Every structure is written in C-alpha cells, then in structure tokens.
XYZ file of N, CA, C and O in Angstrom:
624
model
N 0.854 -1.164 0.000
C 0.000 0.000 0.000
C 0.899 1.224 0.000
O 1.913 1.273 0.666
N 0.480 2.215 -0.768
C 1.209 3.474 -0.780
C 0.257 4.589 -0.381
O -0.964 4.452 -0.498
N 0.821 5.689 0.114
C -0.010 6.834 0.485
C 0.514 8.074 -0.208
O 1.713 8.214 -0.448
N -0.422 8.963 -0.528
C -0.087 10.212 -1.197
C -0.818 11.344 -0.501
O -2.048 11.328 -0.444
N -0.096 12.314 0.072
C -0.778 13.467 0.670
C -1.527 14.251 -0.407
O -1.009 14.452 -1.508
N -2.742 14.658 -0.102
C -3.541 15.487 -1.000
C -3.805 16.798 -0.268
O -4.759 16.903 0.492
N -2.929 17.791 -0.442
C -3.046 19.044 0.315
C -4.451 19.640 0.225
O -5.035 19.728 -0.846
N -4.984 20.002 1.389
C -6.311 20.582 1.472
C -7.434 19.565 1.429
O -8.582 19.904 1.653
N -7.118 18.303 1.125
C -8.147 17.264 1.004
C -7.946 16.187 2.060
O -8.840 15.877 2.822
N -6.751 15.602 2.109
C -6.462 14.503 3.026
C -5.318 13.667 2.498
O -4.324 14.187 1.997
N -5.490 12.353 2.563
C -4.455 11.424 2.117
C -5.122 10.333 1.290
O -6.201 9.843 1.647
N -4.494 9.961 0.160
C -5.003 8.858 -0.661
C -4.121 7.639 -0.427
O -2.890 7.720 -0.452
N -4.769 6.509 -0.202
C -4.089 5.236 -0.034
C -4.431 4.360 -1.232
O -5.608 4.218 -1.579
N -3.415 3.806 -1.877
C -3.616 2.966 -3.051
C -3.169 1.545 -2.750
O -2.136 1.340 -2.098
N -3.949 0.597 -3.245
C -3.667 -0.817 -3.014
C -3.966 -1.587 -4.290
O -4.988 -1.347 -4.933
N -3.075 -2.484 -4.659
C -3.344 -3.419 -5.744
C -3.487 -4.789 -5.095
O -2.594 -5.245 -4.378
N -4.639 -5.430 -5.317
C -4.911 -6.713 -4.672
C -4.099 -7.826 -5.321
O -3.500 -7.640 -6.390
N -4.137 -8.968 -4.691
C -3.461 -10.157 -5.203
C -3.971 -10.507 -6.598
O -3.246 -11.041 -7.422
N -5.238 -10.163 -6.869
C -5.841 -10.421 -8.179
C -5.627 -9.262 -9.154
O -6.292 -9.164 -10.177
N -4.707 -8.352 -8.792
C -4.345 -7.196 -9.630
C -5.493 -6.211 -9.827
O -5.578 -5.532 -10.846
N -6.396 -6.105 -8.850
C -7.446 -5.085 -8.867
C -6.935 -3.879 -8.115
O -6.347 -4.003 -7.039
N -7.160 -2.679 -8.676
C -6.717 -1.442 -8.033
C -7.838 -0.859 -7.194
O -8.965 -0.716 -7.651
N -7.494 -0.536 -5.941
C -8.407 0.110 -5.014
C -7.717 1.340 -4.453
O -6.496 1.376 -4.335
N -8.511 2.346 -4.088
C -7.949 3.482 -3.375
C -8.955 3.955 -2.346
O -10.161 3.759 -2.501
N -8.425 4.532 -1.289
C -9.249 5.157 -0.260
C -8.694 6.556 -0.049
O -7.494 6.730 0.160
N -9.575 7.544 -0.136
C -9.185 8.912 0.182
C -9.696 9.197 1.581
O -10.900 9.110 1.838
N -8.759 9.473 2.499
C -9.106 9.851 3.869
C -9.215 11.370 3.887
O -8.212 12.071 3.814
N -10.456 11.859 3.913
C -10.698 13.301 3.873
C -10.425 13.927 5.236
O -10.517 13.262 6.275
N -10.111 15.211 5.226
C -9.787 15.936 6.465
C -10.923 15.902 7.465
O -10.699 15.952 8.664
N -12.176 15.808 6.991
C -13.319 15.813 7.904
C -13.600 14.442 8.516
O -14.571 14.271 9.246
N -12.761 13.434 8.217
C -12.941 12.098 8.777
C -13.694 11.160 7.856
O -13.721 9.958 8.099
N -14.323 11.682 6.806
C -15.021 10.805 5.865
C -13.997 10.108 4.971
O -12.822 10.464 4.952
N -14.462 9.111 4.249
C -13.602 8.338 3.358
C -14.307 8.186 2.017
O -15.531 8.089 1.966
N -13.537 8.127 0.945
C -14.070 7.767 -0.362
C -13.344 6.507 -0.797
O -12.119 6.489 -0.883
N -14.120 5.456 -1.044
C -13.590 4.173 -1.495
C -13.779 4.093 -2.997
O -14.886 4.305 -3.493
N -12.691 3.826 -3.728
C -12.738 3.729 -5.184
C -12.237 2.365 -5.621
O -11.225 1.882 -5.111
N -12.956 1.761 -6.562
C -12.514 0.508 -7.182
C -12.409 0.778 -8.676
O -13.292 1.412 -9.269
N -11.338 0.312 -9.272
C -11.071 0.598 -10.678
C -11.409 -0.600 -11.552
O -11.378 -1.748 -11.093
N -11.715 -0.343 -12.813
C -12.127 -1.396 -13.734
C -10.991 -2.377 -13.984
O -9.830 -1.997 -14.036
N -11.373 -3.648 -14.146
C -10.391 -4.695 -14.411
C -9.741 -4.507 -15.779
O -8.541 -4.659 -15.933
N -10.548 -4.138 -16.776
C -10.030 -4.003 -18.140
C -9.321 -2.674 -18.369
O -8.600 -2.514 -19.337
N -9.537 -1.695 -17.463
C -8.877 -0.394 -17.566
C -8.601 0.111 -16.149
O -9.456 0.746 -15.541
N -7.415 -0.187 -15.601
C -7.127 0.150 -14.202
C -7.099 1.642 -13.903
O -7.021 2.043 -12.754
N -7.208 2.490 -14.936
C -7.281 3.937 -14.706
C -8.719 4.446 -14.681
O -8.950 5.610 -14.363
N -9.679 3.588 -15.042
C -11.091 3.980 -15.069
C -11.770 3.502 -13.789
O -11.696 2.329 -13.438
N -12.445 4.425 -13.119
C -13.106 4.101 -11.859
C -14.433 3.397 -12.143
O -15.273 3.895 -12.900
N -14.622 2.213 -11.563
C -15.861 1.455 -11.730
C -16.843 1.762 -10.609
O -18.042 1.644 -10.778
N -16.330 2.174 -9.441
C -17.165 2.419 -8.276
C -16.494 3.460 -7.402
O -15.285 3.398 -7.162
N -17.263 4.419 -6.927
C -16.764 5.414 -5.990
C -17.854 5.635 -4.951
O -18.983 5.987 -5.302
N -17.526 5.390 -3.689
C -18.501 5.503 -2.608
C -17.933 6.396 -1.516
O -16.847 6.140 -0.998
N -18.673 7.460 -1.173
C -18.269 8.355 -0.077
C -18.898 7.838 1.205
O -20.103 7.585 1.257
N -18.081 7.625 2.240
C -18.536 7.099 3.521
C -18.297 8.121 4.617
O -17.226 8.723 4.684
N -19.276 8.305 5.503
C -19.051 9.130 6.684
C -18.068 8.392 7.576
O -17.801 7.193 7.375
N -17.537 9.053 8.598
C -16.590 8.369 9.487
C -17.271 7.187 10.169
O -16.663 6.130 10.331
N -18.554 7.320 10.541
C -19.281 6.207 11.163
C -19.477 5.045 10.208
O -19.360 3.882 10.597
N -19.777 5.363 8.944
C -19.937 4.305 7.940
C -18.607 3.604 7.678
O -18.563 2.380 7.510
N -17.512 4.373 7.662
C -16.181 3.769 7.469
C -15.865 2.819 8.619
O -15.337 1.729 8.411
N -16.198 3.222 9.857
C -15.973 2.340 11.004
C -16.813 1.075 10.890
O -16.344 -0.023 11.211
N -18.065 1.196 10.425
C -18.926 0.023 10.245
C -18.328 -0.921 9.203
O -18.368 -2.149 9.363
N -17.757 -0.350 8.132
C -17.124 -1.173 7.110
C -15.900 -1.898 7.681
O -15.687 -3.071 7.404
N -15.116 -1.191 8.498
C -13.968 -1.832 9.148
C -14.440 -3.000 10.008
O -13.856 -4.083 9.985
N -15.527 -2.794 10.754
C -16.072 -3.875 11.586
C -16.475 -5.071 10.726
O -16.273 -6.217 11.118
N -17.060 -4.798 9.555
C -17.472 -5.885 8.675
C -16.275 -6.630 8.094
O -16.304 -7.848 7.941
N -15.204 -5.885 7.777
C -14.017 -6.504 7.189
C -13.148 -7.211 8.219
O -12.523 -8.219 7.922
N -13.088 -6.655 9.416
C -12.209 -7.200 10.465
C -12.937 -7.196 11.804
O -12.621 -6.408 12.676
N -13.900 -8.086 11.994
C -14.695 -8.040 13.222
C -13.875 -8.289 14.485
O -14.289 -7.883 15.559
N -12.707 -8.897 14.361
C -11.906 -9.179 15.551
C -10.933 -8.057 15.877
O -10.129 -8.183 16.778
N -11.005 -6.920 15.138
C -10.007 -5.876 15.368
C -10.209 -5.165 16.700
O -9.304 -4.510 17.178
N -11.387 -5.303 17.317
C -11.619 -4.658 18.613
C -11.143 -5.562 19.735
O -11.528 -6.711 19.826
N -10.293 -5.059 20.558
C -9.830 -5.779 21.737
C -10.015 -4.844 22.920
O -9.713 -3.654 22.829
N -10.502 -5.345 24.069
C -10.691 -4.465 25.217
C -9.387 -3.835 25.693
O -9.406 -2.828 26.388
N -8.251 -4.396 25.297
C -6.962 -3.863 25.731
C -6.426 -2.782 24.796
O -5.432 -2.147 25.107
N -7.064 -2.595 23.631
C -6.606 -1.599 22.674
C -7.428 -0.329 22.818
O -8.632 -0.379 22.997
N -6.765 0.814 22.715
C -7.465 2.094 22.736
C -8.115 2.332 21.388
O -7.522 2.068 20.351
N -9.327 2.826 21.393
C -9.966 3.241 20.152
C -9.579 4.691 19.930
O -10.061 5.585 20.619
N -8.679 4.923 19.000
C -8.166 6.275 18.807
C -9.256 7.233 18.357
O -9.238 8.396 18.713
N -10.250 6.725 17.583
C -11.290 7.637 17.106
C -12.134 8.156 18.259
O -12.562 9.302 18.240
N -12.368 7.334 19.278
C -13.127 7.790 20.440
C -12.361 8.870 21.195
O -12.949 9.693 21.878
N -11.047 8.874 21.078
C -10.214 9.852 21.768
C -9.935 11.080 20.897
O -9.242 11.991 21.326
N -10.452 11.091 19.674
C -10.210 12.210 18.765
C -8.854 12.130 18.081
O -8.344 13.127 17.593
N -8.269 10.943 18.062
C -6.954 10.746 17.459
C -7.060 9.796 16.280
O -7.985 8.999 16.201
N -6.092 9.877 15.403
C -5.986 8.926 14.304
C -4.560 8.388 14.273
O -3.624 9.060 14.703
N -4.421 7.179 13.801
C -3.105 6.577 13.595
C -3.012 6.202 12.129
O -3.920 5.573 11.599
N -1.958 6.630 11.474
C -1.818 6.356 10.054
C -0.389 5.997 9.700
O 0.547 6.338 10.423
N -0.252 5.328 8.564
C 1.061 5.010 8.001
C 1.399 6.096 6.992
O 0.573 6.423 6.144
N 2.603 6.620 7.078
C 3.065 7.623 6.114
C 4.377 7.114 5.545
O 5.339 6.897 6.290
N 4.393 6.933 4.227
C 5.609 6.420 3.581
C 6.525 7.571 3.213
O 6.081 8.595 2.703
N 7.808 7.389 3.493
C 8.823 8.385 3.148
C 9.425 7.975 1.808
O 9.992 6.892 1.686
N 9.272 8.829 0.805
C 9.788 8.478 -0.523
C 11.294 8.707 -0.579
O 11.862 9.454 0.222
N 11.911 8.082 -1.555
C 13.356 8.237 -1.744
C 13.703 9.667 -2.137
O 14.822 10.120 -1.911
N 12.731 10.394 -2.691
C 12.990 11.772 -3.122
C 12.632 12.797 -2.044
O 12.760 13.996 -2.275
N 12.214 12.326 -0.874
C 11.843 13.243 0.205
C 13.067 14.026 0.689
O 14.184 13.502 0.746
N 12.825 15.252 1.039
C 13.859 16.112 1.636
C 14.466 15.448 2.882
O 15.624 15.678 3.215
N 13.681 14.616 3.569
C 14.104 14.023 4.851
C 14.848 12.700 4.691
O 15.342 12.159 5.673
N 14.964 12.174 3.479
C 15.704 10.933 3.253
C 17.153 11.126 3.688
O 17.841 12.018 3.188
N 17.596 10.307 4.638
C 18.976 10.386 5.131
C 19.166 11.371 6.275
O 20.264 11.494 6.812
N 18.122 12.088 6.651
C 18.228 13.082 7.734
C 17.695 12.511 9.040
O 17.010 11.502 9.078
N 17.993 13.219 10.120
C 17.575 12.776 11.450
C 16.108 13.112 11.702
O 15.622 14.189 11.309
N 15.417 12.203 12.381
C 14.014 12.409 12.715
C 13.818 13.715 13.490
O 12.880 14.468 13.219
N 14.706 14.015 14.426
C 14.594 15.239 15.219
C 14.645 16.499 14.384
O 14.041 17.519 14.747
N 15.327 16.438 13.230
C 15.423 17.611 12.358
C 14.071 17.976 11.737
O 13.876 19.105 11.307
N 13.136 17.028 11.695
C 11.813 17.309 11.118
C 10.986 18.197 12.043
O 10.032 18.816 11.588
N 11.329 18.240 13.331
C 10.573 18.990 14.344
C 9.095 18.598 14.314
O 8.206 19.411 14.500
N 8.861 17.314 14.043
C 7.512 16.799 13.823
C 6.568 17.077 14.993
O 5.476 17.592 14.804
N 6.976 16.746 16.194
C 6.079 16.946 17.341
C 5.834 18.429 17.584
O 4.713 18.857 17.836
N 6.875 19.251 17.479
C 6.742 20.692 17.692
C 5.845 21.323 16.638
O 4.979 22.146 16.952
N 6.043 20.941 15.369
C 5.310 21.558 14.260
C 3.882 21.059 14.115
O 3.009 21.812 13.687
N 3.632 19.778 14.433
C 2.314 19.189 14.144
C 1.613 18.624 15.372
O 0.419 18.340 15.299
N 2.354 18.387 16.451
C 1.761 17.778 17.642
C 1.614 16.269 17.548
O 1.080 15.638 18.455
N 2.083 15.652 16.468
C 1.947 14.199 16.324
C 3.152 13.482 16.923
O 4.212 14.076 17.113
N 2.951 12.209 17.182
C 4.037 11.347 17.635
C 4.287 10.281 16.588
O 3.347 9.727 16.017
N 5.553 10.025 16.328
C 5.930 8.916 15.457
C 6.228 7.759 16.397
O 7.217 7.783 17.131
N 5.321 6.782 16.420
C 5.400 5.714 17.406
C 6.229 4.528 16.937
O 6.673 3.727 17.753
N 6.442 4.419 15.617
C 7.265 3.328 15.094
C 7.651 3.646 13.660
O 7.006 4.465 12.993
N 8.715 2.995 13.209
C 9.125 3.078 11.806
C 9.252 1.643 11.308
O 9.871 0.798 11.967
N 8.624 1.380 10.169
C 8.740 0.073 9.529
C 9.759 0.219 8.415
O 9.608 1.065 7.534
N 10.805 -0.596 8.476
C 11.876 -0.551 7.475
C 12.140 -1.977 7.023
O 12.566 -2.807 7.819
N 11.865 -2.220 5.744
C 11.955 -3.570 5.174
C 11.148 -4.528 6.065
O 9.962 -4.321 6.230
N 11.737 -5.557 6.636
C 10.990 -6.515 7.458
C 11.129 -6.205 8.943
O 10.795 -7.022 9.781
N 11.618 -5.020 9.279
C 11.912 -4.674 10.673
C 11.010 -3.543 11.155
O 10.671 -2.636 10.407
N 10.611 -3.628 12.416
C 9.856 -2.544 13.050
C 10.739 -1.917 14.119
O 11.306 -2.625 14.951
N 10.857 -0.610 14.079
C 11.648 0.120 15.071
C 10.663 0.915 15.935
O 10.115 1.919 15.483
N 10.403 0.451 17.172
C 9.453 1.166 18.021
C 10.078 2.410 18.639
O 11.280 2.449 18.903
N 9.273 3.424 18.838
C 9.667 4.662 19.530
C 11.005 5.217 19.059
O 11.940 5.377 19.854
N 11.143 5.540 17.772
C 12.425 6.081 17.297
C 12.703 7.438 17.952
O 11.800 8.250 18.124
N 13.941 7.647 18.335
C 14.347 8.891 18.985
C 14.726 9.950 17.968
O 14.772 9.692 16.759
N 15.043 11.153 18.433
C 15.379 12.259 17.525
C 16.648 11.996 16.710
O 16.837 12.592 15.656
N 17.510 11.077 17.178
C 18.743 10.779 16.456
C 18.569 9.651 15.435
O 19.529 9.234 14.793
N 17.324 9.181 15.251
C 17.037 8.127 14.275
C 17.155 8.713 12.870
O 16.585 9.753 12.567
N 17.921 8.043 11.999
C 18.128 8.523 10.629
C 17.072 7.914 9.708
O 16.961 6.703 9.592
N 16.286 8.769 9.069
C 15.230 8.343 8.156
C 15.821 7.866 6.840
O 16.892 8.321 6.435
N 15.106 6.965 6.175
C 15.556 6.458 4.874
C 14.359 6.325 3.949
O 13.250 5.997 4.387
N 14.569 6.596 2.665
C 13.523 6.418 1.667
C 12.986 4.999 1.730
O 13.755 4.054 1.864
N 11.661 4.870 1.664
C 11.025 3.561 1.788
C 10.544 3.264 3.194
O 9.774 2.338 3.395
N 11.000 4.051 4.184
C 10.502 3.879 5.555
C 9.010 4.167 5.579
O 8.525 5.049 4.870
N 8.282 3.439 6.406
C 6.881 3.744 6.683
C 6.807 4.164 8.130
O 7.177 3.396 9.027
N 6.360 5.392 8.359
C 6.273 5.927 9.719
C 4.855 5.742 10.232
O 3.890 6.061 9.531
N 4.724 5.212 11.439
C 3.424 5.077 12.092
C 3.251 6.332 12.936
O 4.000 6.556 13.885
N 2.277 7.156 12.536
C 2.080 8.481 13.110
C 0.735 8.509 13.830
O -0.263 8.023 13.303
N 0.704 9.074 15.038
C -0.549 9.204 15.773
C -0.715 10.644 16.234
O 0.249 11.286 16.634
N -1.933 11.148 16.094
C -2.236 12.516 16.500
C -3.617 12.898 16.034
O -4.415 12.033 15.659
N -3.905 14.182 16.029
C -5.187 14.642 15.496
C -5.181 14.455 13.982
O -4.115 14.329 13.363
N -6.353 14.448 13.382
C -6.455 14.326 11.919
C -5.633 15.428 11.254
O -4.859 15.194 10.343
N -5.774 16.672 11.741
C -5.050 17.796 11.150
C -3.544 17.625 11.321
O -2.771 17.905 10.414
N -3.126 17.171 12.500
C -1.706 16.981 12.761
C -1.106 15.896 11.878
O -0.001 16.062 11.340
N -1.827 14.802 11.710
C -1.345 13.704 10.868
C -1.239 14.159 9.420
O -0.270 13.839 8.723
N -2.212 14.932 8.945
C -2.152 15.431 7.574
C -0.974 16.399 7.397
O -0.292 16.366 6.377
N -0.734 17.238 8.402
C 0.400 18.161 8.338
C 1.720 17.380 8.327
O 2.646 17.713 7.587
N 1.784 16.320 9.132
C 2.988 15.478 9.168
C 3.220 14.824 7.811
O 4.356 14.800 7.315
N 2.163 14.319 7.182
C 2.292 13.693 5.866
C 2.785 14.698 4.833
O 3.618 14.378 3.994
N 2.303 15.937 4.935
C 2.748 16.975 3.993
C 4.225 17.305 4.215
O 4.983 17.453 3.252
N 4.646 17.423 5.468
C 6.052 17.719 5.791
C 6.945 16.589 5.291
O 7.965 16.826 4.648
N 6.556 15.343 5.574
C 7.378 14.190 5.185
C 7.403 14.000 3.684
O 8.359 13.462 3.140
N 6.361 14.439 2.990
C 6.292 14.277 1.536
C 7.027 15.355 0.775
O 7.152 15.281 -0.445
N 7.533 16.351 1.508
C 8.225 17.465 0.847
C 9.448 16.968 0.079
O 10.268 16.229 0.598
N 9.553 17.354 -1.171
C 10.661 16.913 -2.013
C 11.859 17.808 -1.914
O 11.915 18.802 -1.299
C-alpha cells in the first residue's frame, strides 16, 4: 500500500490486490472516506466510488475485520486521534536526515510511534534516528496533525 498526501483534502491510499485489482481510499480531512474501485479491463477507469461518513467507514472496518476490537486496545477515534502510516519516498527532503530535524512533534503535535523498514519494526524512534527512503512511519495525533505530518514528510 502506498499513500499520497492530497493538500487541502487529506491522504489517498492505493492498493493493488493479489488479483491485480486497483483500489484506493481517500481519507478526507473531515474524517469521511471515499472508497474507489477501478475497472479490471482499464485500471485507470473508476468502476465504483462511494463516499462514507466516518461512522460508515468504522462500520465497514467492523465488517471486514470483526476481531479488530480488543478491550486492551485504545480506540483512537473515540479519543479524537488517528493513527496512520506515512511512507517516506526516496525523493523526500528528509531521506537520510535525522528524525529530530523534522521537528515533527513541535510543528504538528503528532508522535511517530514506530518506523517500519523492510521486514523490521523500530518502536519509539528517537530524535537521532536517521530516516531512509522507503521507511513507513506510524504516526498518531489529530487528523489535522497527521495530515500536516504527511505533507512535511512528503516534501521533495
């Protein structure tokens, strides 16, 4: 899955299934989602586009993954927080730079709780952690803060 910041709109997540079907989800700033499925014979042509409220998106998540709720896990949406994956591209300004140099928490109020690099997960990276293109950062904060973080990290 890849993500693309959409300034002023939100973040688009793209997925190609095992059967080579293209799907995308646009996470809008207001918490709603747009689910898009593309045609099999023309992967650039949209066959279905459905706008979901945040409540409808949660209901869909429940239908897809009914076991995702655990009494030991915090529901970030109930707390007004979101957790998202943000991919750092090889062309990002931050590729090869220290996490602390991004001033992420100061600028956006978000926390980077983990970095996924190849088959490894690095929990709680410190300010001296060196970012690399291809890293996926697990970011938690307000919707606005997460979107701002994605925009900062996507800067070329």
